[in-house]
mmCIF file of N, CA and C in Angstrom:
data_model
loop_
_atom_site.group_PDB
_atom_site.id
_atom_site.type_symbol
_atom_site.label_atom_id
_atom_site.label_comp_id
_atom_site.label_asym_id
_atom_site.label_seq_id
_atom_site.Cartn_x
_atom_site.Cartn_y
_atom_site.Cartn_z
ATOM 1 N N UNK A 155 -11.201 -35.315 6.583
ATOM 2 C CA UNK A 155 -10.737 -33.943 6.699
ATOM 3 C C UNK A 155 -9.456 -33.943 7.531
ATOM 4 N N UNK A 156 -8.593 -33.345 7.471
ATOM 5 C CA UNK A 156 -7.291 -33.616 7.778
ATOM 6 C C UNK A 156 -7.579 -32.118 8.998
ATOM 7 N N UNK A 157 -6.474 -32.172 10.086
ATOM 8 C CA UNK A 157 -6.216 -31.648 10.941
ATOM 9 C C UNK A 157 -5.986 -29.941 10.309
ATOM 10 N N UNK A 158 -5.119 -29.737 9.516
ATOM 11 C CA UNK A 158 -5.089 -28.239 8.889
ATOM 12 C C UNK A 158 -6.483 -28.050 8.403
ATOM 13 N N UNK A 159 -7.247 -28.997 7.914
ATOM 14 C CA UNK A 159 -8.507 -28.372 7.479
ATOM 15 C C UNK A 159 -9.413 -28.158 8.633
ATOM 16 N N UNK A 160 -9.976 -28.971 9.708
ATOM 17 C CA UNK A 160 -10.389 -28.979 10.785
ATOM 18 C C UNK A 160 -9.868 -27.704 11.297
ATOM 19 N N UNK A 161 -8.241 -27.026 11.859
ATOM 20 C CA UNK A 161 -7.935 -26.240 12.730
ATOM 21 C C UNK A 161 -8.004 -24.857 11.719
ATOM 22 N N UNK A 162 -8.492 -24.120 10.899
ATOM 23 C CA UNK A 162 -8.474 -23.530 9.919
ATOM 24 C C UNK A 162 -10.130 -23.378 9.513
ATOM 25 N N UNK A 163 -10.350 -21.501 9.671
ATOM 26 C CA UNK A 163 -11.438 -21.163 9.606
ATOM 27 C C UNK A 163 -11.081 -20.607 7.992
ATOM 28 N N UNK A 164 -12.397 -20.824 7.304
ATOM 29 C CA UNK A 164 -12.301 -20.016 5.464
ATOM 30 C C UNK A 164 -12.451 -18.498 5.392
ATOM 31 N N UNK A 165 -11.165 -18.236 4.703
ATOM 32 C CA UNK A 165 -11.569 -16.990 4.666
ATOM 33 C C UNK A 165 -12.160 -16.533 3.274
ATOM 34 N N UNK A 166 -12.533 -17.463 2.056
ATOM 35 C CA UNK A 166 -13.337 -17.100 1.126
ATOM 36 C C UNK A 166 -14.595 -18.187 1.168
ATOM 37 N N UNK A 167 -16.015 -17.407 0.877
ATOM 38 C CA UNK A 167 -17.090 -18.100 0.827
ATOM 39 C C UNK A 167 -17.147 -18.856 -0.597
ATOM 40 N N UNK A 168 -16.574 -18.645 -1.706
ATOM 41 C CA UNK A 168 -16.465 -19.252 -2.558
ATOM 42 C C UNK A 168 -15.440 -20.210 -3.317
ATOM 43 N N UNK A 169 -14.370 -20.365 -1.939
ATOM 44 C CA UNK A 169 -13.811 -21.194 -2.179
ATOM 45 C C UNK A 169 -13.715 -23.138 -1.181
ATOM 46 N N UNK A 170 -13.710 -23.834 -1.830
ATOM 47 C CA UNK A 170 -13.993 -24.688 -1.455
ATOM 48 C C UNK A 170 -12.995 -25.362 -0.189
ATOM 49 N N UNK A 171 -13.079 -25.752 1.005
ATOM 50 C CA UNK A 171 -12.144 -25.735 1.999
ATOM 51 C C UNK A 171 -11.381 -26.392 1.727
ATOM 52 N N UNK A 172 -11.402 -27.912 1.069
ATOM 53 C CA UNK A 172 -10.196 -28.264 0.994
ATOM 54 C C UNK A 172 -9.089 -27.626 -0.086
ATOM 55 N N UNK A 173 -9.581 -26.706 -1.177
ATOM 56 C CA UNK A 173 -8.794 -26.057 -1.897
ATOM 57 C C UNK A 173 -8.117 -24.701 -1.256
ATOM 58 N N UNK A 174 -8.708 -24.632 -0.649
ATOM 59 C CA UNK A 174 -8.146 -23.055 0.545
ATOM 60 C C UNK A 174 -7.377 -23.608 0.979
ATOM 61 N N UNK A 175 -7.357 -24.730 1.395
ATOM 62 C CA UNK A 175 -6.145 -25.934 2.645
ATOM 63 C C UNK A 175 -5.113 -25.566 1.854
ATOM 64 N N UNK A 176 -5.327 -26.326 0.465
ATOM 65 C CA UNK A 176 -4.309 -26.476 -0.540
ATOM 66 C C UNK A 176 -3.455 -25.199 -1.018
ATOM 67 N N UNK A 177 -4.366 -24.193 -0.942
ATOM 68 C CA UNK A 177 -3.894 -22.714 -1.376
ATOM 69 C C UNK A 177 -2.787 -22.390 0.018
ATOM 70 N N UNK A 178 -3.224 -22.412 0.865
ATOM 71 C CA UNK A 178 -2.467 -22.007 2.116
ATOM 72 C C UNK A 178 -1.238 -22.828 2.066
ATOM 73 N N UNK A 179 -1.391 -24.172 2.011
ATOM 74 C CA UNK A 179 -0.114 -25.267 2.318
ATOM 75 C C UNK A 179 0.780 -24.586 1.490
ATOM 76 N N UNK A 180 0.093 -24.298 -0.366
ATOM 77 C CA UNK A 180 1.010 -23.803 -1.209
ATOM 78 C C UNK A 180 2.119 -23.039 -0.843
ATOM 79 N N UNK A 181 1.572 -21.926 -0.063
ATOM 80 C CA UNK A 181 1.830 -19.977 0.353
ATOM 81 C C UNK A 181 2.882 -20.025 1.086
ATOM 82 N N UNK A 182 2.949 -21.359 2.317
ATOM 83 C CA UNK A 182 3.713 -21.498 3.342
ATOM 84 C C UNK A 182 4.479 -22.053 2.577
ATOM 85 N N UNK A 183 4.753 -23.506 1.691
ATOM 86 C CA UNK A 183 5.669 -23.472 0.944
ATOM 87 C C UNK A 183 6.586 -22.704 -0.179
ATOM 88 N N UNK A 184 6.018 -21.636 -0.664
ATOM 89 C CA UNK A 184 6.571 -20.642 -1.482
ATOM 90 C C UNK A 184 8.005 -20.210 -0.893
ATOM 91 N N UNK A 185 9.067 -20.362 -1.701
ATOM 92 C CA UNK A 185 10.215 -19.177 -1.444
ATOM 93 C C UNK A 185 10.158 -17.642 -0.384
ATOM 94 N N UNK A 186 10.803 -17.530 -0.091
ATOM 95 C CA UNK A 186 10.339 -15.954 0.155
ATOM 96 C C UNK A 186 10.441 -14.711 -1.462
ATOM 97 N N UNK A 187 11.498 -15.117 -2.261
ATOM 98 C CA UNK A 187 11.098 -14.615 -3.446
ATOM 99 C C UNK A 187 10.335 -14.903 -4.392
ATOM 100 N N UNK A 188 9.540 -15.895 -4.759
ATOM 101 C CA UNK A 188 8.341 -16.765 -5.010
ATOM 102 C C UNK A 188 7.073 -15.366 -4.320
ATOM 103 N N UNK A 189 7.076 -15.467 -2.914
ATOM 104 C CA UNK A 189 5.923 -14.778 -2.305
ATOM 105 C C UNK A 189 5.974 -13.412 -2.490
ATOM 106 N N UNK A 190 7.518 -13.184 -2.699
ATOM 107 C CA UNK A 190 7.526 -11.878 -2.946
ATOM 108 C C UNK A 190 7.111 -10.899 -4.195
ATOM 109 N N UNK A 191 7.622 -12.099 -5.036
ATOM 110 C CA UNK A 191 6.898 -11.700 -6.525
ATOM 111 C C UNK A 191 5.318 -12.043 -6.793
ATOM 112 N N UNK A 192 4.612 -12.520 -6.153
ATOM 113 C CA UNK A 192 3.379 -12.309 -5.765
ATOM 114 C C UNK A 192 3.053 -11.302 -5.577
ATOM 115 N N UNK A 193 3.493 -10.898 -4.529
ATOM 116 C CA UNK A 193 2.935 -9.867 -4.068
ATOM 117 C C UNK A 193 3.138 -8.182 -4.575
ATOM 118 N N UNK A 194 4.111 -8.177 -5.550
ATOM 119 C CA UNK A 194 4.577 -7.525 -6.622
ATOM 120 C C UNK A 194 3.246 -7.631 -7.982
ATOM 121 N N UNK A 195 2.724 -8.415 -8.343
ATOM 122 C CA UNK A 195 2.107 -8.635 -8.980
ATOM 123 C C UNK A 195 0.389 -8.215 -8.534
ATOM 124 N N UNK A 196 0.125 -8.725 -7.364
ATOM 125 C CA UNK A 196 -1.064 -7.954 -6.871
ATOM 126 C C UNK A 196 -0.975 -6.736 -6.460
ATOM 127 N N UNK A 197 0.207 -6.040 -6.290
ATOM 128 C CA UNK A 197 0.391 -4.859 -6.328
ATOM 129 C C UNK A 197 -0.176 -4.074 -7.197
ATOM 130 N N UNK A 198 0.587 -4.335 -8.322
ATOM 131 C CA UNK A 198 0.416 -4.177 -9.524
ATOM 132 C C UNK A 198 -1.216 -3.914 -10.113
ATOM 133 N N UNK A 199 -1.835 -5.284 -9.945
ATOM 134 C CA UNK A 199 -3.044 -5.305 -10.420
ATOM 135 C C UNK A 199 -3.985 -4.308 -9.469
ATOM 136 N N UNK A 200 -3.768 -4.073 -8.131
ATOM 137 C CA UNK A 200 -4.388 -3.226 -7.548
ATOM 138 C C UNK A 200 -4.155 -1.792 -8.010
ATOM 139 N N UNK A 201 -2.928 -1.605 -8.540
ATOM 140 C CA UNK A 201 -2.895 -1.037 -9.321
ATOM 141 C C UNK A 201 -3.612 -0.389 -10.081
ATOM 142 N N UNK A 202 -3.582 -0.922 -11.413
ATOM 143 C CA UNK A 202 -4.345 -1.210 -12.476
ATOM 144 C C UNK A 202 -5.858 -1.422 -12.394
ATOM 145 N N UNK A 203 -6.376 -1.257 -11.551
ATOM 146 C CA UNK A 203 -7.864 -1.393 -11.120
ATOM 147 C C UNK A 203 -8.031 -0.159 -10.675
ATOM 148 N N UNK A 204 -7.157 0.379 -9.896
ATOM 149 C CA UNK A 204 -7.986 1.749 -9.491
ATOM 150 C C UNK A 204 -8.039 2.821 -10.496
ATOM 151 N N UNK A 205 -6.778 2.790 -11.100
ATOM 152 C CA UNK A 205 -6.462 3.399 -12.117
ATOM 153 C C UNK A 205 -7.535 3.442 -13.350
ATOM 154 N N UNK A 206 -8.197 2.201 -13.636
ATOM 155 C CA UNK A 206 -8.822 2.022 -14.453
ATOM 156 C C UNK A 206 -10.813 2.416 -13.831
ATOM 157 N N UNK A 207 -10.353 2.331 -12.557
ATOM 158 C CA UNK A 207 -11.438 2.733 -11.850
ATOM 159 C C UNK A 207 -11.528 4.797 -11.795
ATOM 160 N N UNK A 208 -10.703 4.628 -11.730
ATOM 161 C CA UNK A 208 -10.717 6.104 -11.727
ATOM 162 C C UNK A 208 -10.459 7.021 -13.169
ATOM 163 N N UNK A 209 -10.264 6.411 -14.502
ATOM 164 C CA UNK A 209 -10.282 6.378 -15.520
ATOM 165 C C UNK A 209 -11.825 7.213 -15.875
ATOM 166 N N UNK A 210 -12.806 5.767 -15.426
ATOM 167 C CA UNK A 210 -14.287 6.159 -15.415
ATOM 168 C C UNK A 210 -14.771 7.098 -14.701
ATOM 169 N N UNK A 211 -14.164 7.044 -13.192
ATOM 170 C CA UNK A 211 -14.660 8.167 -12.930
ATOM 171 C C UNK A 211 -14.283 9.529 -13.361
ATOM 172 N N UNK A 212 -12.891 9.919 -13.892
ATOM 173 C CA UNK A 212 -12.920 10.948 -14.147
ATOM 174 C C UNK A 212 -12.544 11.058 -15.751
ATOM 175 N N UNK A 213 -13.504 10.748 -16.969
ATOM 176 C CA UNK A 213 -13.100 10.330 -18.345
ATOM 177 C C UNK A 213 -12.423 12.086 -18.893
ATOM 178 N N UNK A 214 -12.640 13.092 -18.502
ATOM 179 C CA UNK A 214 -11.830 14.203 -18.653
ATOM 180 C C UNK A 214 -10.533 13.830 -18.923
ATOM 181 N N UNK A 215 -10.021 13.532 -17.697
ATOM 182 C CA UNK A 215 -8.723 14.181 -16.696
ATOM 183 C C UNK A 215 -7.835 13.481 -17.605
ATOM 184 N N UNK A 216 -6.749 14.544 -16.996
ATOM 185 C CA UNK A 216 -5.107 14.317 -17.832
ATOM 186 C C UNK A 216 -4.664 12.709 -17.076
ATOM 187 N N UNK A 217 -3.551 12.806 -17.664
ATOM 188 C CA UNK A 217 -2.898 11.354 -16.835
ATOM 189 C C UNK A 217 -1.969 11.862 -16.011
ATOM 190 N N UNK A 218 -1.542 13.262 -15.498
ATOM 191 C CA UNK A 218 -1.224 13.754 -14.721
ATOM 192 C C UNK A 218 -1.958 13.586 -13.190
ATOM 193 N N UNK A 219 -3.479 14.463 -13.787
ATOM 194 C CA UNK A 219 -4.701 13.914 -12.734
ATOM 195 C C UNK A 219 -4.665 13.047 -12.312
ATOM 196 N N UNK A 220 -4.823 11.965 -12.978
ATOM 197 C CA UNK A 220 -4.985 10.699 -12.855
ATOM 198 C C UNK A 220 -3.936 9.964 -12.192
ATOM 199 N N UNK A 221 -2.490 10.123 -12.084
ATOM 200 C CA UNK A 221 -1.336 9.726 -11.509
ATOM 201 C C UNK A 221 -2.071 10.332 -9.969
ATOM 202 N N UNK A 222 -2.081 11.554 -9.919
ATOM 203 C CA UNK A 222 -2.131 12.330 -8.438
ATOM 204 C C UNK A 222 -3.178 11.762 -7.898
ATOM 205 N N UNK A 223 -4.700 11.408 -8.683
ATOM 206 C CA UNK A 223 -5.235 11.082 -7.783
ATOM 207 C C UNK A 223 -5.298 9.171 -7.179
ATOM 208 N N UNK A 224 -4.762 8.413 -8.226
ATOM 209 C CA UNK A 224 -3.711 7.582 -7.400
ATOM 210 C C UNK A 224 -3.000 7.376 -6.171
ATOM 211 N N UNK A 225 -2.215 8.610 -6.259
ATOM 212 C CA UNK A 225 -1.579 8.764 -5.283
ATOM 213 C C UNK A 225 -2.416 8.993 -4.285
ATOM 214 N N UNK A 226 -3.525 9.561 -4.367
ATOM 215 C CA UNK A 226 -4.037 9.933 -3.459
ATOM 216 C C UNK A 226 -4.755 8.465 -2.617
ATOM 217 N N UNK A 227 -5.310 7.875 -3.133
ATOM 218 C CA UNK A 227 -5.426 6.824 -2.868
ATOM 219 C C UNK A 227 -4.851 6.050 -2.385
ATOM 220 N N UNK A 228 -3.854 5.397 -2.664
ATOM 221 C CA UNK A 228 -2.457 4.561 -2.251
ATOM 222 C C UNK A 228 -2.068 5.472 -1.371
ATOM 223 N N UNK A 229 -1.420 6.842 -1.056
ATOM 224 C CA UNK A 229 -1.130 7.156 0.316
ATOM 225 C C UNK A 229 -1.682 8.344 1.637
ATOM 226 N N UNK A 230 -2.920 8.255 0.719
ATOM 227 C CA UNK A 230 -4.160 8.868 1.437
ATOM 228 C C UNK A 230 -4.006 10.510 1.110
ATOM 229 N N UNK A 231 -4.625 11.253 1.127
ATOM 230 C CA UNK A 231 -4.609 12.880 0.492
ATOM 231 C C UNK A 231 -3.424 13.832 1.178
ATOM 232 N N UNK A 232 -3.212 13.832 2.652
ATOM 233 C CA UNK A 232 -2.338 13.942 3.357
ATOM 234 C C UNK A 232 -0.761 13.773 2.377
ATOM 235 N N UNK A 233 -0.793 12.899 2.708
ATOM 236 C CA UNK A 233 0.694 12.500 2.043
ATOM 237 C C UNK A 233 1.160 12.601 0.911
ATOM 238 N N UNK A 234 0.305 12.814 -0.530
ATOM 239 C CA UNK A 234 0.250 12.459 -1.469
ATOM 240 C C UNK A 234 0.383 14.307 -1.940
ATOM 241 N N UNK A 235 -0.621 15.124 -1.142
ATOM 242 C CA UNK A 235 -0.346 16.191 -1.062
ATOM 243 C C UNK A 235 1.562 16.919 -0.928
ATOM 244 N N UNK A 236 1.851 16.270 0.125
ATOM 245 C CA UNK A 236 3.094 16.362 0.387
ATOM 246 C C UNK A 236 3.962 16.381 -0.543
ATOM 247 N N UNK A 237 4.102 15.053 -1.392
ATOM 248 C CA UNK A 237 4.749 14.618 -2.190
ATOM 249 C C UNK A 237 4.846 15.292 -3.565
ATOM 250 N N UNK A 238 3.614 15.041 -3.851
ATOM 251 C CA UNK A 238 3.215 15.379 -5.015
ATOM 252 C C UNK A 238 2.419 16.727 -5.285
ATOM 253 N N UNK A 239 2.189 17.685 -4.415
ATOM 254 C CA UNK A 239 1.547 18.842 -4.286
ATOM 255 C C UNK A 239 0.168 18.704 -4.801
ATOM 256 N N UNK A 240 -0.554 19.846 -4.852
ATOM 257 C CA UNK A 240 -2.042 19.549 -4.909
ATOM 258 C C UNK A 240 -2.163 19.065 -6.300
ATOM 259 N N UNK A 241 -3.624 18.794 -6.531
ATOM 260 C CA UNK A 241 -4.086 18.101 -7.336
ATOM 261 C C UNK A 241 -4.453 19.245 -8.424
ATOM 262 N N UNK A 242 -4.148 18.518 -9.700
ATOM 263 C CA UNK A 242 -3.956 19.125 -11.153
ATOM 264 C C UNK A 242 -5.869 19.620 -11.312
ATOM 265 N N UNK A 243 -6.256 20.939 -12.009
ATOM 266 C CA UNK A 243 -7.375 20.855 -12.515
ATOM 267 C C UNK A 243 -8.024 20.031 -13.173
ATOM 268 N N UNK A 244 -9.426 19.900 -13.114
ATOM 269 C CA UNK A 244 -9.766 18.484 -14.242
ATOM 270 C C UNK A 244 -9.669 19.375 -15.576
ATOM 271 N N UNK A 245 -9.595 19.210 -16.623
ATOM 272 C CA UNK A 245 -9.397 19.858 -18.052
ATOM 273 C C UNK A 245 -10.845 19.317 -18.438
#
């Protein structure tokens, strides 16, 4: 076991430590635009999950709704209010 693996607690239970080692060594080696487009991409998919999460929950609603209550999410009701004014009726 090498010293990064030893000084390095896991932060996934299903991943195997020396591949977490490997994942991390990767991360620190990445570009900063490399990491950045990462993180563009899980954006994204977080995205796309709530969206699709909230799809189900509300199978009515416009995609208006559905944008706002997004928003609501991503920048909490407060803010989203602000921005985007209140939230559309469900139809």
């Amino acid at each position: 076991m090498s010293n990064l693996e030893q000084a390095m607690t896991s932060f996934y239970s299903d991943t195997h430590p020396k591949m977490e080692a490997l994942q991390i060594e990767l991360l620190r080696q990445a570009s900063p635009t490399r990491k950045m487009n990462m993180l563009a991409q899980l954006n994204a998919s977080a995205r796309l999950l709530a969206l699709t999460g909230l799809r189900a929950q509300y199978p009515q609603a416009s995609e208006a709704e559905l944008r706002r209550r997004l928003a609501s999410l991503l920048l909490g009701e407060e803010l989203a209010q602000k921005v985007y004014g209140d939230l559309p009726h469900a139809k």
